[in-house]
Amino acid sequence: MKTVSVPATGNEYIIGKILCIGRNYVDHIKELGNETPSAPVVFMKPATAVISDGEQIRIPTYSQECHYEAELAVLIGSDGKDIPEAEALNYVAGYGVAIDMTLRDVQDNLKKKGLPWEIAKGFDTACPLSDFAPAATVTNPQDLTIRLAINGVERQHGSTGLMINRVSQIISYLSTVYTLEEGDIILTGTPAGVGRVVSGDRLQAEIPGVASLTVQVA
């Protein structure tokens, strides 16, 4: 059983579903040569994929190309189903930063075969995740900066204002498919600048004023 916390409030949550949105930034779609989707692209990670600040990423032996993707993470604080977009942010307990670790070679191979690619996204250590800032301290989740550096060199620097689907839209949409529950986490997509990591690399992800996270590749 894995948990996440909102230190400012003293609240701790058992992690439930980790719902992830792909292809939510135009520049990232372009850099991977994908088509722009007509609806949010959704995949899931298990709670066992989560690691915390200071822990290590372990690249599975079945991959030679592990990529980082820094993202705004949203912690759900109360249960909801078929949530109207206008009310969606009321269900948020906090905001944090995550790194969606992706085995790009495995994912590409499975996509070409028309097969599911969860093993490229949900392996152990595939979801480095920070603590969360209380939702009340984030005035506008569409006015945040996402940064990621590898060994001190900045690789990603983007704004949540560039999302195709806003946080409120994502929550509303997901709630039509899944009942959202306290402790669920939503990863909202990554801006451009993704790339490969190798053993020894140090990753620093940050959303200034919200959260930061540092992990290393074993």
PDB file of C-alpha atoms in Angstrom:
ATOM      1  CA  MET A   1       0.000   0.000   0.000  1.00  0.00           C
ATOM      2  CA  LYS A   2       1.513   3.333  -1.086  1.00  0.00           C
ATOM      3  CA  THR A   3       0.567   6.764   0.163  1.00  0.00           C
ATOM      4  CA  VAL A   4       1.072  10.413  -0.763  1.00  0.00           C
ATOM      5  CA  SER A   5       0.826  13.413   1.500  1.00  0.00           C
ATOM      6  CA  VAL A   6      -0.147  17.064   1.552  1.00  0.00           C
ATOM      7  CA  PRO A   7       2.353  18.222   4.215  1.00  0.00           C
ATOM      8  CA  ALA A   8       0.822  21.680   4.672  1.00  0.00           C
ATOM      9  CA  THR A   9      -2.448  20.158   5.854  1.00  0.00           C
ATOM     10  CA  GLY A  10      -1.060  17.035   7.485  1.00  0.00           C
ATOM     11  CA  ASN A  11      -3.278  14.855   5.304  1.00  0.00           C
ATOM     12  CA  GLU A  12      -2.140  11.542   3.873  1.00  0.00           C
ATOM     13  CA  TYR A  13      -3.879   9.598   1.123  1.00  0.00           C
ATOM     14  CA  ILE A  14      -3.716   5.961   0.079  1.00  0.00           C
ATOM     15  CA  ILE A  15      -2.932   5.962  -3.648  1.00  0.00           C
ATOM     16  CA  GLY A  16      -5.750   4.570  -5.760  1.00  0.00           C
ATOM     17  CA  LYS A  17      -5.850   4.745  -9.544  1.00  0.00           C
ATOM     18  CA  ILE A  18      -3.132   6.632 -11.392  1.00  0.00           C
ATOM     19  CA  LEU A  19      -4.851   7.954 -14.522  1.00  0.00           C
ATOM     20  CA  CYS A  20      -2.548   9.438 -17.137  1.00  0.00           C
ATOM     21  CA  ILE A  21      -3.266  11.684 -20.104  1.00  0.00           C
ATOM     22  CA  GLY A  22      -1.162  11.341 -23.235  1.00  0.00           C
ATOM     23  CA  ARG A  23      -0.744  13.776 -26.125  1.00  0.00           C
ATOM     24  CA  ASN A  24      -1.952  16.836 -24.211  1.00  0.00           C
ATOM     25  CA  TYR A  25       0.654  19.337 -25.477  1.00  0.00           C
ATOM     26  CA  VAL A  26       0.916  20.130 -29.197  1.00  0.00           C
ATOM     27  CA  ASP A  27       4.721  20.475 -29.256  1.00  0.00           C
ATOM     28  CA  HIS A  28       5.154  17.091 -27.559  1.00  0.00           C
ATOM     29  CA  ILE A  29       2.791  15.493 -30.078  1.00  0.00           C
ATOM     30  CA  LYS A  30       4.920  16.939 -32.878  1.00  0.00           C
ATOM     31  CA  GLU A  31       8.252  15.813 -31.422  1.00  0.00           C
ATOM     32  CA  LEU A  32       7.032  12.205 -31.318  1.00  0.00           C
ATOM     33  CA  GLY A  33       5.315  12.375 -34.707  1.00  0.00           C
ATOM     34  CA  ASN A  34       1.891  11.473 -33.326  1.00  0.00           C
ATOM     35  CA  GLU A  35      -1.559  12.570 -34.473  1.00  0.00           C
ATOM     36  CA  THR A  36      -3.492  15.104 -32.403  1.00  0.00           C
ATOM     37  CA  PRO A  37      -6.293  13.178 -30.678  1.00  0.00           C
ATOM     38  CA  SER A  38      -9.952  14.195 -30.812  1.00  0.00           C
ATOM     39  CA  ALA A  39     -10.446  13.115 -27.164  1.00  0.00           C
ATOM     40  CA  PRO A  40      -8.063  12.677 -24.222  1.00  0.00           C
ATOM     41  CA  VAL A  41      -5.735   9.681 -24.550  1.00  0.00           C
ATOM     42  CA  VAL A  42      -5.923   7.752 -21.274  1.00  0.00           C
ATOM     43  CA  PHE A  43      -3.699   5.063 -19.803  1.00  0.00           C
ATOM     44  CA  MET A  44      -3.019   3.873 -16.263  1.00  0.00           C
ATOM     45  CA  LYS A  45      -0.117   3.144 -13.954  1.00  0.00           C
ATOM     46  CA  PRO A  46      -0.348   0.965 -10.848  1.00  0.00           C
ATOM     47  CA  ALA A  47       0.421   2.386  -7.404  1.00  0.00           C
ATOM     48  CA  THR A  48       3.459   0.070  -7.303  1.00  0.00           C
ATOM     49  CA  ALA A  49       5.065   2.316  -9.953  1.00  0.00           C
ATOM     50  CA  VAL A  50       5.345   5.229  -7.505  1.00  0.00           C
ATOM     51  CA  ILE A  51       8.648   6.275  -5.974  1.00  0.00           C
ATOM     52  CA  SER A  52       9.307   9.354  -3.852  1.00  0.00           C
ATOM     53  CA  ASP A  53      11.864  12.137  -3.706  1.00  0.00           C
ATOM     54  CA  GLY A  54      15.381  10.751  -3.302  1.00  0.00           C
ATOM     55  CA  GLU A  55      14.600   7.250  -4.547  1.00  0.00           C
ATOM     56  CA  GLN A  56      15.941   5.464  -7.629  1.00  0.00           C
ATOM     57  CA  ILE A  57      14.532   4.643 -11.057  1.00  0.00           C
ATOM     58  CA  ARG A  58      15.346   1.130 -12.186  1.00  0.00           C
ATOM     59  CA  ILE A  59      15.155   0.604 -15.950  1.00  0.00           C
ATOM     60  CA  PRO A  60      13.823  -2.871 -16.793  1.00  0.00           C
ATOM     61  CA  THR A  61      16.177  -5.191 -18.646  1.00  0.00           C
ATOM     62  CA  TYR A  62      13.704  -5.453 -21.548  1.00  0.00           C
ATOM     63  CA  SER A  63      14.291  -1.812 -22.576  1.00  0.00           C
ATOM     64  CA  GLN A  64      17.221   0.135 -23.993  1.00  0.00           C
ATOM     65  CA  GLU A  65      15.468   3.510 -24.256  1.00  0.00           C
ATOM     66  CA  CYS A  66      13.873   4.924 -21.127  1.00  0.00           C
ATOM     67  CA  HIS A  67      12.505   8.471 -21.422  1.00  0.00           C
ATOM     68  CA  TYR A  68      11.444  11.102 -18.882  1.00  0.00           C
ATOM     69  CA  GLU A  69       8.219  13.154 -19.121  1.00  0.00           C
ATOM     70  CA  ALA A  70       7.653  15.817 -16.428  1.00  0.00           C
ATOM     71  CA  GLU A  71       3.997  16.507 -15.642  1.00  0.00           C
ATOM     72  CA  LEU A  72       1.573  18.329 -13.378  1.00  0.00           C
ATOM     73  CA  ALA A  73       0.045  15.762 -11.000  1.00  0.00           C
ATOM     74  CA  VAL A  74      -3.442  16.229  -9.568  1.00  0.00           C
ATOM     75  CA  LEU A  75      -4.547  14.526  -6.334  1.00  0.00           C
ATOM     76  CA  ILE A  76      -8.260  13.786  -6.032  1.00  0.00           C
ATOM     77  CA  GLY A  77      -9.637  14.524  -2.574  1.00  0.00           C
ATOM     78  CA  SER A  78     -13.240  13.342  -2.790  1.00  0.00           C
ATOM     79  CA  ASP A  79     -15.274  10.799  -4.712  1.00  0.00           C
ATOM     80  CA  GLY A  80     -17.142  11.839  -7.841  1.00  0.00           C
ATOM     81  CA  LYS A  81     -18.857  10.500 -10.936  1.00  0.00           C
ATOM     82  CA  ASP A  82     -19.990  12.450 -14.030  1.00  0.00           C
ATOM     83  CA  ILE A  83     -18.523  15.637 -12.596  1.00  0.00           C
ATOM     84  CA  PRO A  84     -19.469  18.859 -14.443  1.00  0.00           C
ATOM     85  CA  GLU A  85     -16.444  20.749 -15.703  1.00  0.00           C
ATOM     86  CA  ALA A  86     -17.496  23.849 -13.759  1.00  0.00           C
ATOM     87  CA  GLU A  87     -17.263  21.885 -10.497  1.00  0.00           C
ATOM     88  CA  ALA A  88     -14.239  19.718 -11.305  1.00  0.00           C
ATOM     89  CA  LEU A  89     -11.563  21.653  -9.418  1.00  0.00           C
ATOM     90  CA  ASN A  90     -13.611  21.318  -6.210  1.00  0.00           C
ATOM     91  CA  TYR A  91     -12.612  17.636  -6.189  1.00  0.00           C
ATOM     92  CA  VAL A  92      -8.870  18.394  -6.108  1.00  0.00           C
ATOM     93  CA  ALA A  93      -6.978  17.994  -2.829  1.00  0.00           C
ATOM     94  CA  GLY A  94      -3.595  19.051  -4.131  1.00  0.00           C
ATOM     95  CA  TYR A  95      -1.143  19.580  -6.973  1.00  0.00           C
ATOM     96  CA  GLY A  96       2.331  18.108  -7.371  1.00  0.00           C
ATOM     97  CA  VAL A  97       4.919  17.165  -9.955  1.00  0.00           C
ATOM     98  CA  ALA A  98       5.475  13.711 -11.433  1.00  0.00           C
ATOM     99  CA  ILE A  99       7.790  12.132 -13.976  1.00  0.00           C
ATOM    100  CA  ASP A 100       6.083   9.713 -16.337  1.00  0.00           C
ATOM    101  CA  MET A 101       8.942   7.311 -17.072  1.00  0.00           C
ATOM    102  CA  THR A 102       8.389   5.646 -20.440  1.00  0.00           C
ATOM    103  CA  LEU A 103      10.151   2.767 -22.158  1.00  0.00           C
ATOM    104  CA  ARG A 104       9.974   4.364 -25.598  1.00  0.00           C
ATOM    105  CA  ASP A 105      11.355   1.418 -27.545  1.00  0.00           C
ATOM    106  CA  VAL A 106       8.919  -0.992 -25.898  1.00  0.00           C
ATOM    107  CA  GLN A 107       6.010   1.403 -26.368  1.00  0.00           C
ATOM    108  CA  ASP A 108       6.775   2.000 -30.061  1.00  0.00           C
ATOM    109  CA  ASN A 109       7.105  -1.717 -30.767  1.00  0.00           C
ATOM    110  CA  LEU A 110       3.796  -2.550 -29.086  1.00  0.00           C
ATOM    111  CA  LYS A 111       1.996   0.357 -30.776  1.00  0.00           C
ATOM    112  CA  LYS A 112       3.138  -0.867 -34.194  1.00  0.00           C
ATOM    113  CA  LYS A 113       1.556  -4.248 -33.409  1.00  0.00           C
ATOM    114  CA  GLY A 114      -1.673  -2.643 -32.185  1.00  0.00           C
ATOM    115  CA  LEU A 115      -1.079  -4.035 -28.692  1.00  0.00           C
ATOM    116  CA  PRO A 116      -1.507  -2.403 -25.256  1.00  0.00           C
ATOM    117  CA  TRP A 117       1.640  -0.716 -23.964  1.00  0.00           C
ATOM    118  CA  GLU A 118       1.137  -0.702 -20.193  1.00  0.00           C
ATOM    119  CA  ILE A 119       4.460  -2.484 -19.609  1.00  0.00           C
ATOM    120  CA  ALA A 120       6.183   0.559 -21.124  1.00  0.00           C
ATOM    121  CA  LYS A 121       4.483   2.904 -18.653  1.00  0.00           C
ATOM    122  CA  GLY A 122       3.605   0.939 -15.512  1.00  0.00           C
ATOM    123  CA  PHE A 123       6.783  -0.868 -14.518  1.00  0.00           C
ATOM    124  CA  ASP A 124       8.137  -0.565 -10.968  1.00  0.00           C
ATOM    125  CA  THR A 125       9.650   2.938 -10.389  1.00  0.00           C
ATOM    126  CA  ALA A 126       7.891   4.343 -13.501  1.00  0.00           C
ATOM    127  CA  CYS A 127       6.151   7.114 -11.548  1.00  0.00           C
ATOM    128  CA  PRO A 128       8.420   9.374  -9.477  1.00  0.00           C
ATOM    129  CA  LEU A 129       5.995  11.575  -7.530  1.00  0.00           C
ATOM    130  CA  SER A 130       6.384  14.571  -5.222  1.00  0.00           C
ATOM    131  CA  ASP A 131       4.386  15.575  -2.164  1.00  0.00           C
ATOM    132  CA  PHE A 132       1.389  17.757  -2.948  1.00  0.00           C
ATOM    133  CA  ALA A 133       0.643  21.422  -2.327  1.00  0.00           C
ATOM    134  CA  PRO A 134      -2.909  22.098  -1.088  1.00  0.00           C
ATOM    135  CA  ALA A 135      -5.287  22.904  -3.921  1.00  0.00           C
ATOM    136  CA  ALA A 136      -6.233  26.172  -2.219  1.00  0.00           C
ATOM    137  CA  THR A 137      -2.676  27.471  -2.687  1.00  0.00           C
ATOM    138  CA  VAL A 138      -2.797  27.062  -6.479  1.00  0.00           C
ATOM    139  CA  THR A 139      -4.879  29.904  -7.873  1.00  0.00           C
ATOM    140  CA  ASN A 140      -4.882  28.665 -11.449  1.00  0.00           C
ATOM    141  CA  PRO A 141      -3.565  25.227 -12.478  1.00  0.00           C
ATOM    142  CA  GLN A 142      -3.354  26.502 -16.071  1.00  0.00           C
ATOM    143  CA  ASP A 143      -0.765  29.116 -15.108  1.00  0.00           C
ATOM    144  CA  LEU A 144       2.088  26.930 -13.885  1.00  0.00           C
ATOM    145  CA  THR A 145       5.578  26.229 -15.216  1.00  0.00           C
ATOM    146  CA  ILE A 146       6.911  22.683 -15.567  1.00  0.00           C
ATOM    147  CA  ARG A 147      10.688  22.219 -15.568  1.00  0.00           C
ATOM    148  CA  LEU A 148      12.929  19.176 -15.711  1.00  0.00           C
ATOM    149  CA  ALA A 149      16.717  19.046 -15.632  1.00  0.00           C
ATOM    150  CA  ILE A 150      19.075  16.126 -16.218  1.00  0.00           C
ATOM    151  CA  ASN A 151      22.371  16.381 -14.328  1.00  0.00           C
ATOM    152  CA  GLY A 152      21.732  20.098 -13.871  1.00  0.00           C
ATOM    153  CA  VAL A 153      20.967  20.833 -17.544  1.00  0.00           C
ATOM    154  CA  GLU A 154      17.413  21.972 -18.250  1.00  0.00           C
ATOM    155  CA  ARG A 155      15.619  19.752 -20.774  1.00  0.00           C
ATOM    156  CA  GLN A 156      11.953  20.661 -20.321  1.00  0.00           C
ATOM    157  CA  HIS A 157      10.444  24.082 -19.673  1.00  0.00           C
ATOM    158  CA  GLY A 158       6.765  24.470 -20.502  1.00  0.00           C
ATOM    159  CA  SER A 159       3.538  26.037 -19.318  1.00  0.00           C
ATOM    160  CA  THR A 160       0.370  24.248 -18.267  1.00  0.00           C
ATOM    161  CA  GLY A 161      -1.402  26.988 -20.208  1.00  0.00           C
ATOM    162  CA  LEU A 162      -0.428  25.057 -23.355  1.00  0.00           C
ATOM    163  CA  MET A 163      -2.504  21.999 -22.443  1.00  0.00           C
ATOM    164  CA  ILE A 164      -4.999  20.911 -25.106  1.00  0.00           C
ATOM    165  CA  ASN A 165      -7.349  19.667 -22.383  1.00  0.00           C
ATOM    166  CA  ARG A 166      -7.384  21.755 -19.198  1.00  0.00           C
ATOM    167  CA  VAL A 167      -7.317  20.173 -15.729  1.00  0.00           C
ATOM    168  CA  SER A 168     -11.039  20.784 -15.228  1.00  0.00           C
ATOM    169  CA  GLN A 169     -11.828  19.171 -18.593  1.00  0.00           C
ATOM    170  CA  ILE A 170      -9.638  16.174 -17.801  1.00  0.00           C
ATOM    171  CA  ILE A 171     -11.293  15.559 -14.434  1.00  0.00           C
ATOM    172  CA  SER A 172     -14.765  15.894 -15.922  1.00  0.00           C
ATOM    173  CA  TYR A 173     -13.955  13.555 -18.811  1.00  0.00           C
ATOM    174  CA  LEU A 174     -12.296  10.898 -16.660  1.00  0.00           C
ATOM    175  CA  SER A 175     -15.242  10.911 -14.266  1.00  0.00           C
ATOM    176  CA  THR A 176     -17.539   9.821 -17.102  1.00  0.00           C
ATOM    177  CA  VAL A 177     -15.435   6.674 -17.523  1.00  0.00           C
ATOM    178  CA  TYR A 178     -14.261   5.957 -13.974  1.00  0.00           C
ATOM    179  CA  THR A 179     -15.646   6.856 -10.584  1.00  0.00           C
ATOM    180  CA  LEU A 180     -12.951   9.131  -9.203  1.00  0.00           C
ATOM    181  CA  GLU A 181     -12.065   8.334  -5.609  1.00  0.00           C
ATOM    182  CA  GLU A 182     -10.121   9.963  -2.816  1.00  0.00           C
ATOM    183  CA  GLY A 183      -6.439   9.181  -3.386  1.00  0.00           C
ATOM    184  CA  ASP A 184      -6.654   8.845  -7.156  1.00  0.00           C
ATOM    185  CA  ILE A 185      -3.925  10.704  -9.023  1.00  0.00           C
ATOM    186  CA  ILE A 186      -4.107  12.224 -12.483  1.00  0.00           C
ATOM    187  CA  LEU A 187      -1.025  12.934 -14.597  1.00  0.00           C
ATOM    188  CA  THR A 188      -1.943  15.629 -17.083  1.00  0.00           C
ATOM    189  CA  GLY A 189       0.569  15.208 -19.911  1.00  0.00           C
ATOM    190  CA  THR A 190       4.033  16.535 -20.677  1.00  0.00           C
ATOM    191  CA  PRO A 191       5.372  19.508 -22.638  1.00  0.00           C
ATOM    192  CA  ALA A 192       8.048  19.120 -25.299  1.00  0.00           C
ATOM    193  CA  GLY A 193      11.642  18.208 -24.545  1.00  0.00           C
ATOM    194  CA  VAL A 194      11.420  14.551 -23.567  1.00  0.00           C
ATOM    195  CA  GLY A 195      14.467  12.358 -23.955  1.00  0.00           C
ATOM    196  CA  ARG A 196      16.481   9.373 -22.836  1.00  0.00           C
ATOM    197  CA  VAL A 197      18.058   8.712 -19.453  1.00  0.00           C
ATOM    198  CA  VAL A 198      20.816   6.257 -18.563  1.00  0.00           C
ATOM    199  CA  SER A 199      22.294   4.812 -15.393  1.00  0.00           C
ATOM    200  CA  GLY A 200      23.693   7.508 -13.114  1.00  0.00           C
ATOM    201  CA  ASP A 201      21.531  10.344 -14.436  1.00  0.00           C
ATOM    202  CA  ARG A 202      20.026  12.691 -11.856  1.00  0.00           C
ATOM    203  CA  LEU A 203      16.545  14.047 -12.654  1.00  0.00           C
ATOM    204  CA  GLN A 204      15.157  17.187 -11.064  1.00  0.00           C
ATOM    205  CA  ALA A 205      11.520  18.051 -11.801  1.00  0.00           C
ATOM    206  CA  GLU A 206       9.894  21.213 -10.520  1.00  0.00           C
ATOM    207  CA  ILE A 207       6.724  23.236 -10.696  1.00  0.00           C
ATOM    208  CA  PRO A 208       7.875  26.483  -9.032  1.00  0.00           C
ATOM    209  CA  GLY A 209       5.731  27.459  -6.087  1.00  0.00           C
ATOM    210  CA  VAL A 210       4.083  24.041  -6.015  1.00  0.00           C
ATOM    211  CA  ALA A 211       6.454  21.083  -5.719  1.00  0.00           C
ATOM    212  CA  SER A 212       9.837  19.627  -6.635  1.00  0.00           C
ATOM    213  CA  LEU A 213      11.286  16.164  -6.979  1.00  0.00           C
ATOM    214  CA  THR A 214      14.780  14.697  -7.390  1.00  0.00           C
ATOM    215  CA  VAL A 215      15.465  11.074  -8.326  1.00  0.00           C
ATOM    216  CA  GLN A 216      18.378   9.173  -9.827  1.00  0.00           C
ATOM    217  CA  VAL A 217      18.624   6.360 -12.348  1.00  0.00           C
ATOM    218  CA  ALA A 218      20.196   3.286 -10.762  1.00  0.00           C
TER     219      ALA A 218
END
